[in-house]
Coordinates of C-alpha atoms in Angstrom, one line a residue:
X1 CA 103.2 125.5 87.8
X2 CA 106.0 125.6 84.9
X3 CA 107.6 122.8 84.4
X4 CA 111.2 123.8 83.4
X5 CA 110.9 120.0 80.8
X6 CA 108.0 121.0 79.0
X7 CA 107.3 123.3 76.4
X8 CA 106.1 126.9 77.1
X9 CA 102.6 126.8 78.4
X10 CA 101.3 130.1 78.4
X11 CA 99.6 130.4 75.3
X12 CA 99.2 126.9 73.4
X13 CA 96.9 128.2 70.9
X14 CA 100.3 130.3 69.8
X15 CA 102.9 127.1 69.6
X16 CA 104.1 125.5 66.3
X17 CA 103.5 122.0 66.4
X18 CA 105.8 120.2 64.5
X19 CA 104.3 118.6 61.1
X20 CA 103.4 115.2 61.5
X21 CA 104.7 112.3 58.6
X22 CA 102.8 109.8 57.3
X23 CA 104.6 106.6 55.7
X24 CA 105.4 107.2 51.9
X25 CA 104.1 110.9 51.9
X26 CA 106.8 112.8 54.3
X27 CA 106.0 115.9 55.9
X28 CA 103.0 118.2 55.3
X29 CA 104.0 121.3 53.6
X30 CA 101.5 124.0 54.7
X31 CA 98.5 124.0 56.8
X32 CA 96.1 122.8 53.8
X33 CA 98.2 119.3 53.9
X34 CA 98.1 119.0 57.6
X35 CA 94.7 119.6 57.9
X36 CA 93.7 117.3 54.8
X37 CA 96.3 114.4 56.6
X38 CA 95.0 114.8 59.8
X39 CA 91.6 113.9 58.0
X40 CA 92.8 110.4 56.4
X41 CA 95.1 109.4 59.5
X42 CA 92.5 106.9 60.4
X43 CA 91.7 105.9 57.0
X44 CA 94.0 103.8 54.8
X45 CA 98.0 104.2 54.8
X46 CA 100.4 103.2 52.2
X47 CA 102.7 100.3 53.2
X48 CA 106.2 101.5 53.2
X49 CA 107.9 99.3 51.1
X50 CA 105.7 98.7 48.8
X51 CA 103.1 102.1 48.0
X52 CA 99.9 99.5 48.5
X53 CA 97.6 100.8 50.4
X54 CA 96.0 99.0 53.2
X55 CA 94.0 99.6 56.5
X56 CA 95.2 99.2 59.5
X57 CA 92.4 97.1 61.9
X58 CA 92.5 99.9 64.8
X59 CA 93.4 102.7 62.2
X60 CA 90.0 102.3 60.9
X61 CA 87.9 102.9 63.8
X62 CA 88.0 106.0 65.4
X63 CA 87.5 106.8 69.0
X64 CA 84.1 106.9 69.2
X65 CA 83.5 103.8 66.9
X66 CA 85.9 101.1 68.3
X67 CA 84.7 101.1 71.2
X68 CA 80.8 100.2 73.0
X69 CA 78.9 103.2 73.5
X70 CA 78.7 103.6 77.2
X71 CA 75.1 105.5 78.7
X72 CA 76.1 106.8 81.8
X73 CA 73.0 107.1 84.7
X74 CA 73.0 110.2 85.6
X75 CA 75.0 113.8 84.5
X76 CA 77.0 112.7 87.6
X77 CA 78.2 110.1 86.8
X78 CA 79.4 111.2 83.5
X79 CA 81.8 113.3 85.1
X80 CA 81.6 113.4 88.4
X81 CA 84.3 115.8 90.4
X82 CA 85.7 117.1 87.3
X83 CA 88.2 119.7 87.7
X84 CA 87.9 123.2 86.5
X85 CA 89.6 124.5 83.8
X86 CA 91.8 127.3 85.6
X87 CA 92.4 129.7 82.6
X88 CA 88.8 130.7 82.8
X89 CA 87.6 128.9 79.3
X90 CA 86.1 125.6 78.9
X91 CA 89.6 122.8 77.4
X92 CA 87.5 119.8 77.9
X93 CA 86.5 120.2 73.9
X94 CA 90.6 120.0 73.0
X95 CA 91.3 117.2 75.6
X96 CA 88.6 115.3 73.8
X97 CA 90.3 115.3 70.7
X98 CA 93.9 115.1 72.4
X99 CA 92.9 111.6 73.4
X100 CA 90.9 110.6 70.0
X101 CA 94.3 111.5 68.3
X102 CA 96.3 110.1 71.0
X103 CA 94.5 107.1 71.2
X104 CA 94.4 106.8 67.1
X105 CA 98.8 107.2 67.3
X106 CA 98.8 104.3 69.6
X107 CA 96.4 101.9 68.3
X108 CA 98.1 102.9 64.7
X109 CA 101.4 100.5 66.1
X110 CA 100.6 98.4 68.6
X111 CA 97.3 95.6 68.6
X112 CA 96.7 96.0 72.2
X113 CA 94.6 92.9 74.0
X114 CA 91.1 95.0 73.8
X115 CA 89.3 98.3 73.0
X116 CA 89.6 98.8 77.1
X117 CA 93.3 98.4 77.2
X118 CA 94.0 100.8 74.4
X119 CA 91.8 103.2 76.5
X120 CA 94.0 102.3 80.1
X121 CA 97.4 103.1 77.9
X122 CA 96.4 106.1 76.3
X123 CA 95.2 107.7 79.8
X124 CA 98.4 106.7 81.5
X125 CA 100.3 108.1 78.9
X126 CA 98.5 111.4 79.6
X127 CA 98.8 110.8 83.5
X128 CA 102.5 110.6 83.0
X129 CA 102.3 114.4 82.3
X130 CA 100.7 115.3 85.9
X131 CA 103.0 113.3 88.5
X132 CA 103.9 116.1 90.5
X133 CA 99.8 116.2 91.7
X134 CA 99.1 112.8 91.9
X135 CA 98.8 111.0 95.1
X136 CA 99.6 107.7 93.5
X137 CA 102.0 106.5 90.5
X138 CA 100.4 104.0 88.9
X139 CA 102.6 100.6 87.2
X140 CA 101.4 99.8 83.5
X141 CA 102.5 95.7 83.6
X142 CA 103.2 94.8 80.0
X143 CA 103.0 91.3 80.1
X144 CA 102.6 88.7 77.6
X145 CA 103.1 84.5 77.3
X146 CA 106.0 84.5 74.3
X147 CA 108.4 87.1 72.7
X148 CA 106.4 89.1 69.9
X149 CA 103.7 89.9 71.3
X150 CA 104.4 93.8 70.7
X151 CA 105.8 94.5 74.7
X152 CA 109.3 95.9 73.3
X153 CA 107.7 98.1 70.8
X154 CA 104.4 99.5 73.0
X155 CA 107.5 100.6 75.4
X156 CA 109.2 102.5 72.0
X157 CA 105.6 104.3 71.7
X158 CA 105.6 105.0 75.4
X159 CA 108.9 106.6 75.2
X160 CA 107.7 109.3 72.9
X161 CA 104.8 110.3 74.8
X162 CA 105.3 110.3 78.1
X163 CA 106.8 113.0 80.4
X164 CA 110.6 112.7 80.6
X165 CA 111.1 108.9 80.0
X166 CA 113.8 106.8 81.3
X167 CA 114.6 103.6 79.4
X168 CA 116.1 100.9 80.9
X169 CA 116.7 97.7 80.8
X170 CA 118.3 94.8 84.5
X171 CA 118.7 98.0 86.0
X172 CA 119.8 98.4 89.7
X173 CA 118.1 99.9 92.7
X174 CA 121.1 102.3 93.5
X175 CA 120.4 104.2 90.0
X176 CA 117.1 104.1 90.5
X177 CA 117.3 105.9 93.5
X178 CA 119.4 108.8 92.3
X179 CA 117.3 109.5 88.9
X180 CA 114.5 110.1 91.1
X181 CA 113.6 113.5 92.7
X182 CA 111.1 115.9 92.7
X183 CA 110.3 116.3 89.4
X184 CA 110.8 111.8 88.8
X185 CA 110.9 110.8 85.2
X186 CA 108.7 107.9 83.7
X187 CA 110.6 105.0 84.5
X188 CA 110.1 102.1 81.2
X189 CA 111.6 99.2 82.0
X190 CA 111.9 96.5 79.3
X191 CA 112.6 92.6 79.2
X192 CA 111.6 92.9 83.2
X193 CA 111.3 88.8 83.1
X194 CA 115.4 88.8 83.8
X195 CA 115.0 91.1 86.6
X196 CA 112.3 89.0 88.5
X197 CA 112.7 86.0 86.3
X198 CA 113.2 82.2 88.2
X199 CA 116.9 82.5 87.5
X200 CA 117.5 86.3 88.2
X201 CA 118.3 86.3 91.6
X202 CA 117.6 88.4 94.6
X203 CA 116.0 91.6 93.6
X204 CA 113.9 92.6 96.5
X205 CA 115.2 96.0 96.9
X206 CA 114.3 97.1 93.3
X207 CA 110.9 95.0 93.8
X208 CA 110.9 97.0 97.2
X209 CA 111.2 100.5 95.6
X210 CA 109.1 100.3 92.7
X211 CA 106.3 98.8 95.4
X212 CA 107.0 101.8 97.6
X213 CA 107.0 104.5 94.4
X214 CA 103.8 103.7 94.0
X215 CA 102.7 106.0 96.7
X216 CA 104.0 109.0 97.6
X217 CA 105.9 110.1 100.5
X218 CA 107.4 106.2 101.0
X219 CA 111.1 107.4 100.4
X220 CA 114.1 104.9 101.0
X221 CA 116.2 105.6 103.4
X222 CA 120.1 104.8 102.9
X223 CA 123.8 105.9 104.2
X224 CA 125.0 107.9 101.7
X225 CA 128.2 110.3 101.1
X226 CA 131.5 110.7 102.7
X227 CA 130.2 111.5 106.3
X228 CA 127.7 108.4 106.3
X229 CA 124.6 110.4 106.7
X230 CA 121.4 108.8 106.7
X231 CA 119.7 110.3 103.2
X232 CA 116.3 109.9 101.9
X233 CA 115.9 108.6 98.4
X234 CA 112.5 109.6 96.8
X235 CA 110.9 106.8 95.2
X236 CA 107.6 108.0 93.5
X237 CA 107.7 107.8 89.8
X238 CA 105.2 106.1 87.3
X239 CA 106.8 103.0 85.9
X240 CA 105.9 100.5 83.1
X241 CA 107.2 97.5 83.2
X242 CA 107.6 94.6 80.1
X243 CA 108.5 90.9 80.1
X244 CA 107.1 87.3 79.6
X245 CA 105.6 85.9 82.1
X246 CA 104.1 87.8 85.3
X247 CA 105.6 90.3 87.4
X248 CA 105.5 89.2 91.0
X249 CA 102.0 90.1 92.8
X250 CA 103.1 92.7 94.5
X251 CA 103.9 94.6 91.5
X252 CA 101.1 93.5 89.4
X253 CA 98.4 94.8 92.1
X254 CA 99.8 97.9 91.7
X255 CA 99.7 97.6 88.3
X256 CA 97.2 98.5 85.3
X257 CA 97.7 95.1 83.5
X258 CA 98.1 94.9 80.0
X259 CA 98.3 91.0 78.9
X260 CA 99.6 91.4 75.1
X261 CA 99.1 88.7 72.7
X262 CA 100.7 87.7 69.6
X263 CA 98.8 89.4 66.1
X264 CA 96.4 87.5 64.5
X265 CA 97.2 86.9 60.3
X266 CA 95.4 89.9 58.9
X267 CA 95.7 92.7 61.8
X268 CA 97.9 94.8 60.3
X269 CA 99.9 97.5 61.9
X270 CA 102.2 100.9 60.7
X271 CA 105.7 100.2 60.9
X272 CA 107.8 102.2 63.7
X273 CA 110.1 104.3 61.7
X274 CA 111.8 107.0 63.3
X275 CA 111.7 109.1 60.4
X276 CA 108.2 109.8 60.7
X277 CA 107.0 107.7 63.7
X278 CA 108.7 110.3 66.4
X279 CA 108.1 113.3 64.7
X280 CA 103.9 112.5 65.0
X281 CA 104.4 111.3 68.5
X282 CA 106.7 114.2 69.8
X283 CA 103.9 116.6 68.3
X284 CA 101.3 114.5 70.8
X285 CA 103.3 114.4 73.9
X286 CA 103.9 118.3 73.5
X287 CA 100.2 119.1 73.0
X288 CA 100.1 116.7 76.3
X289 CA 102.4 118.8 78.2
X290 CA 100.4 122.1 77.5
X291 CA 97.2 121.2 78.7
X292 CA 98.2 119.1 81.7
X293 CA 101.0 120.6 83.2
X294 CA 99.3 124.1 84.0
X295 CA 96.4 121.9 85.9
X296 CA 98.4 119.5 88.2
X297 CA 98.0 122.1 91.1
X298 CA 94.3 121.1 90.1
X299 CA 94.4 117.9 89.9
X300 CA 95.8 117.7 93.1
X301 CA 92.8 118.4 94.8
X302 CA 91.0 116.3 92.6
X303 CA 88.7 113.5 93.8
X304 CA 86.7 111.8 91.0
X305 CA 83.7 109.0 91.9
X306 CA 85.7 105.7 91.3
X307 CA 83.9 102.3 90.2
X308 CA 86.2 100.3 92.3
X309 CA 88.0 100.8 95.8
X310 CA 90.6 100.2 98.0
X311 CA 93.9 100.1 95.7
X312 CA 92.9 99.6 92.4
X313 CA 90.8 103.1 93.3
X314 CA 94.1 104.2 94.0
X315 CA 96.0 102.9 90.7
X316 CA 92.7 104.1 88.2
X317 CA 92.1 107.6 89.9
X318 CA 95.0 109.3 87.8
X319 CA 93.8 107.9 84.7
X320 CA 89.9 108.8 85.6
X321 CA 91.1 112.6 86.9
X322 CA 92.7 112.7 83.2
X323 CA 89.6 111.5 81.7
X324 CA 86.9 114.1 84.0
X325 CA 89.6 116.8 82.5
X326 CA 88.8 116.1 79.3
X327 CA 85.2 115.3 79.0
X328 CA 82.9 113.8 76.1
X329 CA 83.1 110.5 76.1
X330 CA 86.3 109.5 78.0
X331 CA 85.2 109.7 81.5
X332 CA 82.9 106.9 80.8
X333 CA 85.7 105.1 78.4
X334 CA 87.8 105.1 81.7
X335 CA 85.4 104.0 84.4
X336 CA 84.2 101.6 81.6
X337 CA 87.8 100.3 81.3
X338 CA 88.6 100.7 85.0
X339 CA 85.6 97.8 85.9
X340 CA 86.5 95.4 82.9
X341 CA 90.0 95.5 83.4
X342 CA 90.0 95.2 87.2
X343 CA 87.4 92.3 87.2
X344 CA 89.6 90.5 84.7
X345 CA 92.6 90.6 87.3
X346 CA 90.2 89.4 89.8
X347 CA 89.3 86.5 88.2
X348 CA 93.0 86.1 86.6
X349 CA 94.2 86.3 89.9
X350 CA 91.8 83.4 91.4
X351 CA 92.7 81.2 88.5
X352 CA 96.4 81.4 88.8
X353 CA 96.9 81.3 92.9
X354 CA 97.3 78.3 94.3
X355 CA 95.5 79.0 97.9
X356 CA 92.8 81.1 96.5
X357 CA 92.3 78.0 94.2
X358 CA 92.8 75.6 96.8
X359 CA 89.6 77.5 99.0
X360 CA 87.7 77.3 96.0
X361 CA 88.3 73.6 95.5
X362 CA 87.4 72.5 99.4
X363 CA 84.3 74.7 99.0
X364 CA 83.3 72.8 95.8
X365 CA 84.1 69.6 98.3
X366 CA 82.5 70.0 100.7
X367 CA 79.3 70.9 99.0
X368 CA 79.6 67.9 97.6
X369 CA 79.6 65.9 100.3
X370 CA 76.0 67.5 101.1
X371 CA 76.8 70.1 104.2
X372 CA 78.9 67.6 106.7
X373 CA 80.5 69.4 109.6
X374 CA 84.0 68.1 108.9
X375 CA 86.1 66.3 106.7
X376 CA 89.4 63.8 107.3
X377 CA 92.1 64.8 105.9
X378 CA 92.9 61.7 103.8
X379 CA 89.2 62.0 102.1
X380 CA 89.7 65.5 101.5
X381 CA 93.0 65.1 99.5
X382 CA 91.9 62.1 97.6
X383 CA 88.6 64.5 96.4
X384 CA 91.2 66.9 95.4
X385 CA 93.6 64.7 93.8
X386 CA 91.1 63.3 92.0
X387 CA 90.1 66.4 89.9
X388 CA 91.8 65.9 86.5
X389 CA 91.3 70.4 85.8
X390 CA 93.1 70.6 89.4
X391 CA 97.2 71.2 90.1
X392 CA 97.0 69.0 93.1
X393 CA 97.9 65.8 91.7
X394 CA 101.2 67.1 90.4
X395 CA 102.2 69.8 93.3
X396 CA 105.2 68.8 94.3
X397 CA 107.3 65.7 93.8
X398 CA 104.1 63.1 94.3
X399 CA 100.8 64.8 94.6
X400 CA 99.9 67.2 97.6
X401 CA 99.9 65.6 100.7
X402 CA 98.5 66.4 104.5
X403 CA 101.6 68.3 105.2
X404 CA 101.4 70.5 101.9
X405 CA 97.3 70.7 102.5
X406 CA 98.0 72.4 106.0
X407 CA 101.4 74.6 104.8
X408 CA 98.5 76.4 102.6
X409 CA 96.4 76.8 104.8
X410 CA 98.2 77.5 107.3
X411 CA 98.2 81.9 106.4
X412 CA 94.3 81.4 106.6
X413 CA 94.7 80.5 110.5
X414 CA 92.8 76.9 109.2
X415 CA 94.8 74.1 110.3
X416 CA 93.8 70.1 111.0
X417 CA 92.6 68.7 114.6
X418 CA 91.4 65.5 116.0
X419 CA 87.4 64.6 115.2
X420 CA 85.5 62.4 116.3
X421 CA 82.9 61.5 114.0
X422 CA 79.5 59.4 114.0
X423 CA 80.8 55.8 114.1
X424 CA 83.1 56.5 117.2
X425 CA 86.6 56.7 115.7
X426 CA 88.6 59.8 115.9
X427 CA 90.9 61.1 113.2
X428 CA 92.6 63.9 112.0
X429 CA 90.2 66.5 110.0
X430 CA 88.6 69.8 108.7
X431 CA 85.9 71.6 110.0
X432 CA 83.8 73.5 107.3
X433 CA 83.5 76.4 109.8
X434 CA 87.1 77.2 109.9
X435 CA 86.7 78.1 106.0
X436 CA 83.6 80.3 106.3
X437 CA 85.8 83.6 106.7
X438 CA 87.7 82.7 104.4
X439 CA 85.8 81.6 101.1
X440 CA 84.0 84.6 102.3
X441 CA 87.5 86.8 102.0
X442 CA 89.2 85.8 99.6
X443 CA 87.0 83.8 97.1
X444 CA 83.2 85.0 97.8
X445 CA 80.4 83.0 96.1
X446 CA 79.2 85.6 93.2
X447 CA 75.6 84.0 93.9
X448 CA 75.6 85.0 97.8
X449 CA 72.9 88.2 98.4
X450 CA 74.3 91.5 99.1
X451 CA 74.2 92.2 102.6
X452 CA 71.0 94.7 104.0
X453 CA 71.4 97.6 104.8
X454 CA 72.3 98.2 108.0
X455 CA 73.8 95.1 108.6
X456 CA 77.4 95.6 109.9
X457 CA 80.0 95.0 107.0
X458 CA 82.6 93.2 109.7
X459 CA 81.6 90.7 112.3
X460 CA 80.9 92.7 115.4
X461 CA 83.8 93.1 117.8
X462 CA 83.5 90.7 121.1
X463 CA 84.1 87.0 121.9
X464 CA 83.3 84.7 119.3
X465 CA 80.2 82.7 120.0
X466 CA 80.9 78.5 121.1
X467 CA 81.2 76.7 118.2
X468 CA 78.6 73.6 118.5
X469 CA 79.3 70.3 119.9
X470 CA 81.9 68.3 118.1
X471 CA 83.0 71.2 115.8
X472 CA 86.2 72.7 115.9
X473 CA 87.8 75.5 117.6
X474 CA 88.0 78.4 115.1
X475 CA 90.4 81.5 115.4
X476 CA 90.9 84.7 114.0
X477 CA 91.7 84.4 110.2
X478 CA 95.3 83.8 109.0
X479 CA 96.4 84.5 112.8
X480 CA 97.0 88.2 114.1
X481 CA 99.2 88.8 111.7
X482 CA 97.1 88.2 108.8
X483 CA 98.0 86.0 105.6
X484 CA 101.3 87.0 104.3
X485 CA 101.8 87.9 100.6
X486 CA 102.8 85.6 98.1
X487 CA 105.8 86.6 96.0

């Protein structure tokens, strides 16, 4: 498949890359140079300004060396499901190095947040160059706590290497829309925090879209022309996004996360000049383009052995099928990466939402109160408020209350009702079996046992058994609707 965008692809052994610059030394003059530049681009560069030499922190280690050496088990899981090369020769030896040098450009002018991060970017970079076979368009969230942290200038890099870019900035849905089509451009969407900032307004149809573009064949429907017909907008296109502050969840689970910080004193970086910055970078995302667009009728029938599942398989398997493609060391990098960066959402995500931290917190209660069946709903909240590390004595306007306790819990299907308890009285409470479901859901112990095998993963359909005498009545969780997403 020819992509009328790229550069000719028939024979890349026979293309003239352009040279690439280096600060303070311009461009290479003949192949010698090249060859001798390409051999010191990871070694010390010459400050601009000032002709001192110094090493950059990620210049200095190369591909191999920056980050942990991973063993994988078997052959298979090295690279399982690779694709074949479909010119008959063996490219995962040039893919190899396409990433090393890849990977080297990036790290050269932007600290990213870890060796694993640097590895997510530089594979969605290169999965930017096979949209038209991917199933699923992965989000790169570029997301950090205060301005400076290098989001603004990792988009500049992006620009350069990724297939057709689009740079944007409080852009609308209707443009959106129409810039999309079948061959969609890499949408880069910079200071995102005053799209979906507090004070941004309603933006759910963009927020809408760029959920839906993450899979394909979720188009957008809309009246459209003189004649009012009904017209499908395509809305599958990779997108980064970068701003302080999260992205709402939706976006971010679709997302690959990259949580930027500010640069330590001593971590030194290459300035971004165009003057020698784009040419390098141009010469990267055309080697790109002729390995990886000839294969995306390939990769489309790729299926590569994930380390995770449900959607984050689906946001990592582009960057995996780009790492099986080129072999070596990278489809371990990416699975490697893939686990670390995933768990780290996981236990982001736990830390930062407010009903997954509120299950946590009655767990934590009620074993403390040594097993009891139930709990009133005045001791409960006095437990919680109580917790100095906890949100609970400032949510809201005085503390969370009974009626804020069951609003949140009210999308796990857990709600209060009248108990009567040893000494006779009755009171309003909460049965520790209404939470079992749910602490097993949404924030399982990481010390429970793995279920046997053979054991059935979900509870077995049927009536539920009777609960016992002076329990609760428990329901379905989160009703039959389920728990609705938080925005």
């Amino acid at each position: 498949m020819k992509d009328p965008t790229s550069p000719a692809t028939s024979n890349a052994s026979s293309v003239a890359w352009p040279p690439i610059a280096v600060p303070g030394q311009g461009l290479p003059r003949n192949r010698e140079e090249r060859t001798e530049q390409q051999h010191d681009s990871a070694g010390a560069t010459a400050d601009a300004s000032t002709g001192v030499p110094h090493r950059n922190t990620l210049d200095t280690q190369s591909a191999e060396a920056s980050v942990p050496a991973i063993v994988p088990d078997s052959a298979d899981d090295a690279a399982p499901d690779a694709p074949e090369a479909t010119d008959g020769g063996s490219t995962a030896g040039a893919g190899t190095a396409l990433l090393d040098d890849l990977r080297t450009a990036i790290g050269r002018y932007v600290v990213l947040p870890s060796n694993e991060a640097l590895t997510a970017v530089t594979l969605w970079v290169a999965a930017s160059h096979i949209q038209p076979g991917l199933q699923h368009a992965p989000r790169l969230a570029v997301v950090g706590p205060t301005k400076g942290c290098g989001k603004s200038r990792l988009l500049d890099v992006l620009y350069e290497t990724v297939h057709q870019p689009m740079m944007t900035v409080n852009t609308s849905p209707a443009v959106v829309f129409r810039v999309i089509g079948k061959n969609p451009p890499t949408l880069l969407v910079d200071e995102a925090d005053t799209i979906f900032g507090p004070k941004a307004g309603d933006k759910e149809d963009l927020r809408g879209l760029l959920n839906a573009g993450h899979q394909r064949n979720r188009p957008a429907w809309r009246i459209s022309g003189p004649e009012h017909k009904p017209t499908a907008f395509p809305t599958f296109a990779m997108a980064a996004l970068a701003g302080i502050g999260d992205l709402p969840d939706t976006i971010m689970d679709r997302a690959i996360v990259i949580r930027m910080q500010k640069r330590r004193p001593g971590e030194r970086i290459t300035p971004f000049r165009s003057r020698y910055s784009v040419p390098e970078l141009h010469a990267l995302r055309d080697r790109l383009a002729d390995w990886l667009v000839p294969l995306r009728v390939t990769v489309a029938g790729a299926v590569p052995k994930m380390p995770v599942e449900d959607r984050a398989a689906d946001t990592w398997e582009p960057l995996v099928i780009i790492a099986d493609l080129a072999g070596g060391h990278w489809p371990a990098l990416a699975r490697a990466a893939c686990l670390a960066m995933t768990r780290s959402e996981v236990v982001q995500d736990e830390q930062t939402t407010l009903k997954t931290r509120l299950l946590r917190d009655i767990r934590r209660v009620f074993e403390q109160e040594g097993g009891r069946e139930a709990l009133r709903s005045q001791d409960l909240l006095a437990v919680l408020i109580q917790d100095a590390e906890a949100p609970w004595a400032e949510y809201g306007t005085k503390g969370l209350n009974a009626y804020h306790l069951a609003n949140l819990l009210r999308d796990f299907g857990i709600s209060p009702a009248n108990y009567r308890f040893e000494n006779g009285r009755q009171a309003k409470a909460y049965a520790r079996n209404q939470f079992v479901d749910a602490w097993a859901r949404y924030c399982p112990d990481p010390a429970a046992s793995v279920p046997t095998a053979g054991a059935p993963a979900r509870p077995t359909q049927g009536r539920p058994p009777t609960p016992p005498s002076g329990w609760l009545p428990t329901g379905p969780p989160a009703g039959p609707a389920g728990p609705r997403p938080t925005r």
